[in-house]
mmCIF file of C-alpha atoms in Angstrom:
data_model
loop_
_atom_site.group_PDB
_atom_site.id
_atom_site.type_symbol
_atom_site.label_atom_id
_atom_site.label_comp_id
_atom_site.label_asym_id
_atom_site.label_seq_id
_atom_site.Cartn_x
_atom_site.Cartn_y
_atom_site.Cartn_z
ATOM 1 C CA MET A 1 0.000 0.000 0.000
ATOM 2 C CA LYS A 2 2.955 2.339 0.405
ATOM 3 C CA ASP A 3 3.208 3.114 -3.319
ATOM 4 C CA VAL A 4 -0.502 3.941 -3.519
ATOM 5 C CA TYR A 5 -0.205 6.169 -0.459
ATOM 6 C CA ASP A 6 2.760 7.977 -1.983
ATOM 7 C CA LEU A 7 0.801 8.565 -5.185
ATOM 8 C CA GLU A 8 -2.174 9.903 -3.268
ATOM 9 C CA GLU A 9 0.023 12.277 -1.283
ATOM 10 C CA THR A 10 1.697 13.541 -4.463
ATOM 11 C CA ILE A 11 -1.664 14.207 -6.120
ATOM 12 C CA ARG A 12 -2.838 16.120 -3.065
ATOM 13 C CA GLN A 13 0.393 18.135 -2.808
ATOM 14 C CA ARG A 14 0.415 19.265 -6.432
ATOM 15 C CA ARG A 15 -0.631 22.862 -6.906
ATOM 16 C CA SER A 16 0.064 25.769 -9.258
ATOM 17 C CA SER A 17 3.021 27.832 -8.036
ATOM 18 C CA ARG A 18 3.027 31.483 -9.082
ATOM 19 C CA MET A 19 6.425 32.608 -7.845
ATOM 20 C CA PHE A 20 9.702 30.687 -7.842
ATOM 21 C CA LEU A 21 13.106 30.970 -6.249
ATOM 22 C CA PRO A 22 16.138 31.607 -8.507
ATOM 23 C CA GLU A 23 17.630 28.304 -7.346
ATOM 24 C CA PRO A 24 18.681 26.194 -10.367
ATOM 25 C CA VAL A 25 17.014 22.852 -11.066
ATOM 26 C CA SER A 26 19.006 19.698 -11.751
ATOM 27 C CA ARG A 27 18.422 18.410 -15.288
ATOM 28 C CA GLN A 28 18.554 14.888 -13.876
ATOM 29 C CA LEU A 29 15.358 15.553 -11.900
ATOM 30 C CA VAL A 30 13.612 16.823 -15.028
ATOM 31 C CA GLU A 31 14.795 13.884 -17.126
ATOM 32 C CA GLU A 32 13.705 11.378 -14.477
ATOM 33 C CA SER A 33 10.285 12.999 -14.461
ATOM 34 C CA LEU A 34 10.091 12.939 -18.260
ATOM 35 C CA GLU A 35 10.913 9.225 -18.313
ATOM 36 C CA LEU A 36 7.881 8.612 -16.116
ATOM 37 C CA ALA A 37 5.683 11.051 -18.036
ATOM 38 C CA MET A 38 6.388 9.168 -21.257
ATOM 39 C CA ARG A 39 4.505 6.181 -19.823
ATOM 40 C CA ALA A 40 1.254 8.046 -20.508
ATOM 41 C CA PRO A 41 -1.287 6.339 -22.797
ATOM 42 C CA SER A 42 -2.056 7.819 -26.201
ATOM 43 C CA ASN A 43 -4.237 7.071 -29.199
ATOM 44 C CA SER A 44 -2.569 4.317 -31.285
ATOM 45 C CA ASN A 45 0.630 5.015 -29.310
ATOM 46 C CA VAL A 46 1.115 8.210 -31.316
ATOM 47 C CA GLN A 47 2.779 9.857 -28.288
ATOM 48 C CA PRO A 48 1.744 13.289 -29.573
ATOM 49 C CA TRP A 49 3.474 15.398 -26.941
ATOM 50 C CA GLN A 50 6.386 17.651 -27.794
ATOM 51 C CA VAL A 51 8.150 19.823 -25.210
ATOM 52 C CA ILE A 52 10.975 22.339 -25.291
ATOM 53 C CA PHE A 53 12.545 23.427 -22.008
ATOM 54 C CA THR A 54 14.476 26.675 -21.781
ATOM 55 C CA SER A 55 16.840 27.871 -19.071
ATOM 56 C CA GLY A 56 19.688 30.328 -18.727
ATOM 57 C CA ALA A 57 20.216 32.765 -21.603
ATOM 58 C CA ALA A 58 17.688 30.991 -23.858
ATOM 59 C CA ARG A 59 14.961 31.408 -21.245
ATOM 60 C CA ASP A 60 15.902 35.052 -20.695
ATOM 61 C CA ARG A 61 15.622 35.793 -24.442
ATOM 62 C CA LEU A 62 12.216 34.119 -24.626
ATOM 63 C CA VAL A 63 10.960 35.995 -21.555
ATOM 64 C CA ALA A 64 12.201 39.344 -22.895
ATOM 65 C CA ALA A 65 10.443 38.791 -26.228
ATOM 66 C CA LEU A 66 7.207 37.689 -24.563
ATOM 67 C CA LEU A 67 7.181 40.635 -22.151
ATOM 68 C CA ASP A 68 7.804 43.082 -24.963
ATOM 69 C CA LYS A 69 4.821 41.668 -26.850
ATOM 70 C CA ALA A 70 2.608 41.496 -23.750
ATOM 71 C CA ARG A 71 3.181 45.192 -23.055
ATOM 72 C CA SER A 72 1.990 46.153 -26.541
ATOM 73 C CA GLU A 73 -0.969 43.857 -27.273
ATOM 74 C CA PRO A 74 -3.172 41.326 -25.461
ATOM 75 C CA PRO A 75 -2.529 37.583 -25.830
ATOM 76 C CA ARG A 76 -4.684 35.429 -28.075
ATOM 77 C CA VAL A 77 -5.900 32.995 -25.433
ATOM 78 C CA PRO A 78 -9.175 31.049 -25.752
ATOM 79 C CA GLN A 79 -12.106 32.836 -24.185
ATOM 80 C CA LEU A 80 -14.402 30.785 -21.982
ATOM 81 C CA PRO A 81 -18.048 30.544 -23.071
ATOM 82 C CA PRO A 82 -20.350 32.854 -21.085
ATOM 83 C CA ALA A 83 -21.696 29.962 -19.001
ATOM 84 C CA PHE A 84 -18.173 29.243 -17.726
ATOM 85 C CA ALA A 85 -16.586 32.720 -17.711
ATOM 86 C CA HIS A 86 -17.438 33.295 -14.047
ATOM 87 C CA LEU A 87 -15.035 30.497 -13.080
ATOM 88 C CA ARG A 88 -12.074 32.451 -14.441
ATOM 89 C CA ARG A 89 -13.210 35.554 -12.587
ATOM 90 C CA GLU A 90 -13.650 33.611 -9.348
ATOM 91 C CA LEU A 91 -10.200 32.065 -9.653
ATOM 92 C CA GLY A 92 -8.679 35.476 -10.359
ATOM 93 C CA ALA A 93 -10.342 36.904 -7.271
ATOM 94 C CA GLN A 94 -8.807 34.164 -5.122
ATOM 95 C CA VAL A 95 -5.325 34.493 -6.618
ATOM 96 C CA TYR A 96 -5.200 38.305 -6.538
ATOM 97 C CA GLY A 97 -6.739 38.306 -3.093
ATOM 98 C CA ALA A 98 -4.011 35.980 -1.810
ATOM 99 C CA MET A 99 -1.427 38.381 -3.232
ATOM 100 C CA GLY A 100 -3.103 41.328 -1.512
ATOM 101 C CA ILE A 101 -4.002 43.029 -4.810
ATOM 102 C CA ALA A 102 -7.292 44.930 -4.630
ATOM 103 C CA ARG A 103 -9.823 44.771 -7.451
ATOM 104 C CA ASP A 104 -9.250 48.447 -8.307
ATOM 105 C CA ASP A 105 -5.429 48.207 -8.176
ATOM 106 C CA ALA A 106 -4.818 48.326 -11.920
ATOM 107 C CA ALA A 107 -1.042 48.711 -11.606
ATOM 108 C CA GLY A 108 -0.749 45.795 -9.188
ATOM 109 C CA ARG A 109 -2.859 43.575 -11.397
ATOM 110 C CA GLN A 110 -0.847 44.477 -14.493
ATOM 111 C CA GLU A 111 2.410 43.652 -12.701
ATOM 112 C CA ALA A 112 0.986 40.299 -11.604
ATOM 113 C CA VAL A 113 -0.307 39.504 -15.087
ATOM 114 C CA LEU A 114 3.053 40.217 -16.690
ATOM 115 C CA ARG A 115 4.683 37.627 -14.427
ATOM 116 C CA ASN A 116 2.903 35.014 -16.560
ATOM 117 C CA TRP A 117 5.366 35.707 -19.374
ATOM 118 C CA GLU A 118 8.287 35.515 -16.978
ATOM 119 C CA PHE A 119 7.241 31.942 -16.167
ATOM 120 C CA PHE A 120 6.666 33.381 -12.692
ATOM 121 C CA ARG A 121 10.483 33.757 -12.545
ATOM 122 C CA ALA A 122 11.009 29.996 -12.607
ATOM 123 C CA PRO A 123 14.500 28.995 -13.782
ATOM 124 C CA ILE A 124 12.983 26.582 -16.325
ATOM 125 C CA GLY A 125 10.317 27.583 -18.807
ATOM 126 C CA GLY A 126 8.738 24.870 -20.921
ATOM 127 C CA VAL A 127 6.551 24.998 -24.018
ATOM 128 C CA VAL A 128 4.204 22.113 -24.870
ATOM 129 C CA PHE A 129 2.984 21.555 -28.429
ATOM 130 C CA MET A 130 1.731 18.906 -30.870
ATOM 131 C CA HIS A 131 1.282 18.508 -34.624
ATOM 132 C CA GLU A 132 -1.641 20.527 -35.985
ATOM 133 C CA ASP A 133 -3.050 17.547 -37.909
ATOM 134 C CA LEU A 134 -3.735 15.646 -34.683
ATOM 135 C CA ASP A 135 -7.212 15.805 -33.138
ATOM 136 C CA LEU A 136 -8.861 16.219 -29.751
ATOM 137 C CA VAL A 137 -8.219 12.607 -28.779
ATOM 138 C CA ASP A 138 -4.495 13.275 -29.229
ATOM 139 C CA GLY A 139 -4.806 16.401 -27.108
ATOM 140 C CA MET A 140 -6.068 14.069 -24.377
ATOM 141 C CA GLY A 141 -2.834 12.119 -24.732
ATOM 142 C CA VAL A 142 -0.809 15.311 -24.268
ATOM 143 C CA GLY A 143 -2.871 16.061 -21.161
ATOM 144 C CA MET A 144 -2.159 12.650 -19.646
ATOM 145 C CA PHE A 145 1.555 13.057 -20.388
ATOM 146 C CA LEU A 146 1.508 16.495 -18.792
ATOM 147 C CA GLN A 147 -0.265 15.264 -15.665
ATOM 148 C CA ASN A 148 2.288 12.464 -15.296
ATOM 149 C CA LEU A 149 5.043 15.057 -15.618
ATOM 150 C CA LEU A 150 3.518 17.375 -13.023
ATOM 151 C CA LEU A 151 3.173 14.563 -10.508
ATOM 152 C CA ALA A 152 6.689 13.257 -11.125
ATOM 153 C CA LEU A 153 8.141 16.751 -10.639
ATOM 154 C CA THR A 154 6.034 17.285 -7.517
ATOM 155 C CA ALA A 155 7.294 13.996 -6.064
ATOM 156 C CA ARG A 156 10.847 15.339 -6.500
ATOM 157 C CA GLY A 157 10.136 18.499 -4.533
ATOM 158 C CA LEU A 158 9.638 20.793 -7.513
ATOM 159 C CA GLY A 159 6.826 23.225 -8.190
ATOM 160 C CA THR A 160 5.040 23.753 -11.487
ATOM 161 C CA CYS A 161 2.449 25.910 -13.198
ATOM 162 C CA VAL A 162 0.738 25.064 -16.483
ATOM 163 C CA GLN A 163 0.297 28.320 -18.408
ATOM 164 C CA VAL A 164 -2.191 28.908 -21.201
ATOM 165 C CA SER A 165 -0.853 32.476 -21.348
ATOM 166 C CA ILE A 166 2.383 31.352 -23.028
ATOM 167 C CA ALA A 167 0.374 30.057 -26.003
ATOM 168 C CA GLY A 168 -1.160 33.529 -26.355
ATOM 169 C CA TYR A 169 1.809 34.697 -28.421
ATOM 170 C CA PRO A 170 2.543 31.679 -30.651
ATOM 171 C CA GLU A 171 4.564 33.659 -33.185
ATOM 172 C CA ILE A 172 7.009 34.764 -30.475
ATOM 173 C CA VAL A 173 7.393 31.220 -29.164
ATOM 174 C CA ARG A 174 7.938 29.841 -32.683
ATOM 175 C CA GLU A 175 10.558 32.438 -33.509
ATOM 176 C CA GLN A 176 12.492 32.089 -30.274
ATOM 177 C CA LEU A 177 12.447 28.275 -30.116
ATOM 178 C CA ASP A 178 12.455 27.445 -33.836
ATOM 179 C CA ILE A 179 9.161 25.550 -33.693
ATOM 180 C CA ALA A 180 7.730 24.612 -37.089
ATOM 181 C CA ASP A 181 4.552 26.248 -38.389
ATOM 182 C CA ASP A 182 2.734 22.904 -38.483
ATOM 183 C CA MET A 183 2.978 22.564 -34.712
ATOM 184 C CA ARG A 184 0.192 23.829 -32.429
ATOM 185 C CA ILE A 185 1.423 25.638 -29.317
ATOM 186 C CA LEU A 186 -0.689 24.346 -26.421
ATOM 187 C CA CYS A 187 0.690 25.824 -23.205
ATOM 188 C CA GLY A 188 3.729 26.776 -21.202
ATOM 189 C CA LEU A 189 5.099 25.101 -18.096
ATOM 190 C CA ALA A 190 7.018 26.818 -15.297
ATOM 191 C CA VAL A 191 9.317 24.515 -13.305
ATOM 192 C CA GLY A 192 11.359 25.356 -10.230
ATOM 193 C CA TYR A 193 11.393 25.572 -6.464
ATOM 194 C CA PRO A 194 8.382 27.558 -5.187
ATOM 195 C CA ASP A 195 9.029 30.680 -3.131
ATOM 196 C CA PRO A 196 7.624 29.739 0.305
ATOM 197 C CA ASP A 197 7.199 33.415 1.251
ATOM 198 C CA PHE A 198 4.932 34.257 -1.701
ATOM 199 C CA PRO A 199 1.370 34.287 -0.312
ATOM 200 C CA ALA A 200 -0.376 32.866 -3.379
ATOM 201 C CA ASN A 201 1.831 29.768 -3.289
ATOM 202 C CA SER A 202 -0.006 28.533 -0.217
ATOM 203 C CA LEU A 203 -3.384 28.994 -1.878
ATOM 204 C CA ARG A 204 -5.533 25.884 -2.143
ATOM 205 C CA ILE A 205 -8.128 26.090 -4.906
ATOM 206 C CA GLY A 206 -11.230 24.037 -4.152
ATOM 207 C CA ARG A 207 -12.642 21.270 -6.311
ATOM 208 C CA ASP A 208 -16.231 20.270 -7.010
ATOM 209 C CA GLY A 209 -17.731 17.171 -5.485
ATOM 210 C CA ILE A 210 -17.634 14.005 -7.564
ATOM 211 C CA ASP A 211 -21.402 13.993 -8.006
ATOM 212 C CA ARG A 212 -21.282 17.224 -9.998
ATOM 213 C CA HIS A 213 -19.203 15.633 -12.757
ATOM 214 C CA VAL A 214 -19.770 11.873 -12.565
ATOM 215 C CA LYS A 215 -22.766 9.572 -12.842
ATOM 216 C CA PHE A 216 -22.968 5.827 -12.241
ATOM 217 C CA PHE A 217 -25.508 3.632 -14.052
ATOM 218 C CA ASP A 218 -25.873 0.210 -12.460
ATOM 219 C CA GLU A 219 -29.127 -1.081 -13.967
#
């Protein structure tokens, strides 16, 4: 039962970190986590996931280009349908509230938003993508790979944050990382050691009860 218990604890410990320490991350830890993540199932064993990790000068160049773009025009991120849009607002209220940023503090909110394109100052910034000809079922495969990766990194004491915001400027990401035009940029991934003094890093976002999303038919 120990292995199951360890898995359960890792799942419960995983959270989105929104500020990281400058402490470098061992590549061995990332590679160990990737080896486990690659065990994810995928349609016809296509293994559709592609990831580029940046650190050091390469990460700094990517961040500088993204920040420059973010200061001049909004990102092209998918908008939630009206029936779901309140969930994004509610999450934002919790995150900004934990950081002590008032609703009418435009400057504070802008500073916090821009940290998205700094990978929340994590020493490793990842970009996840897949071939544009692949379909939704293959996107599910990428998601299962990514969840495996998050849990493996968490088990090794690392923090993460999956970032849709990074995909908001696909042309910048393509140019900086030499990603082909036939690849669809899906998200970014910040990896590092969370800053324990950053208030939002202790935030626990609630989850719905099982009965809101799952039904059992027995007869």
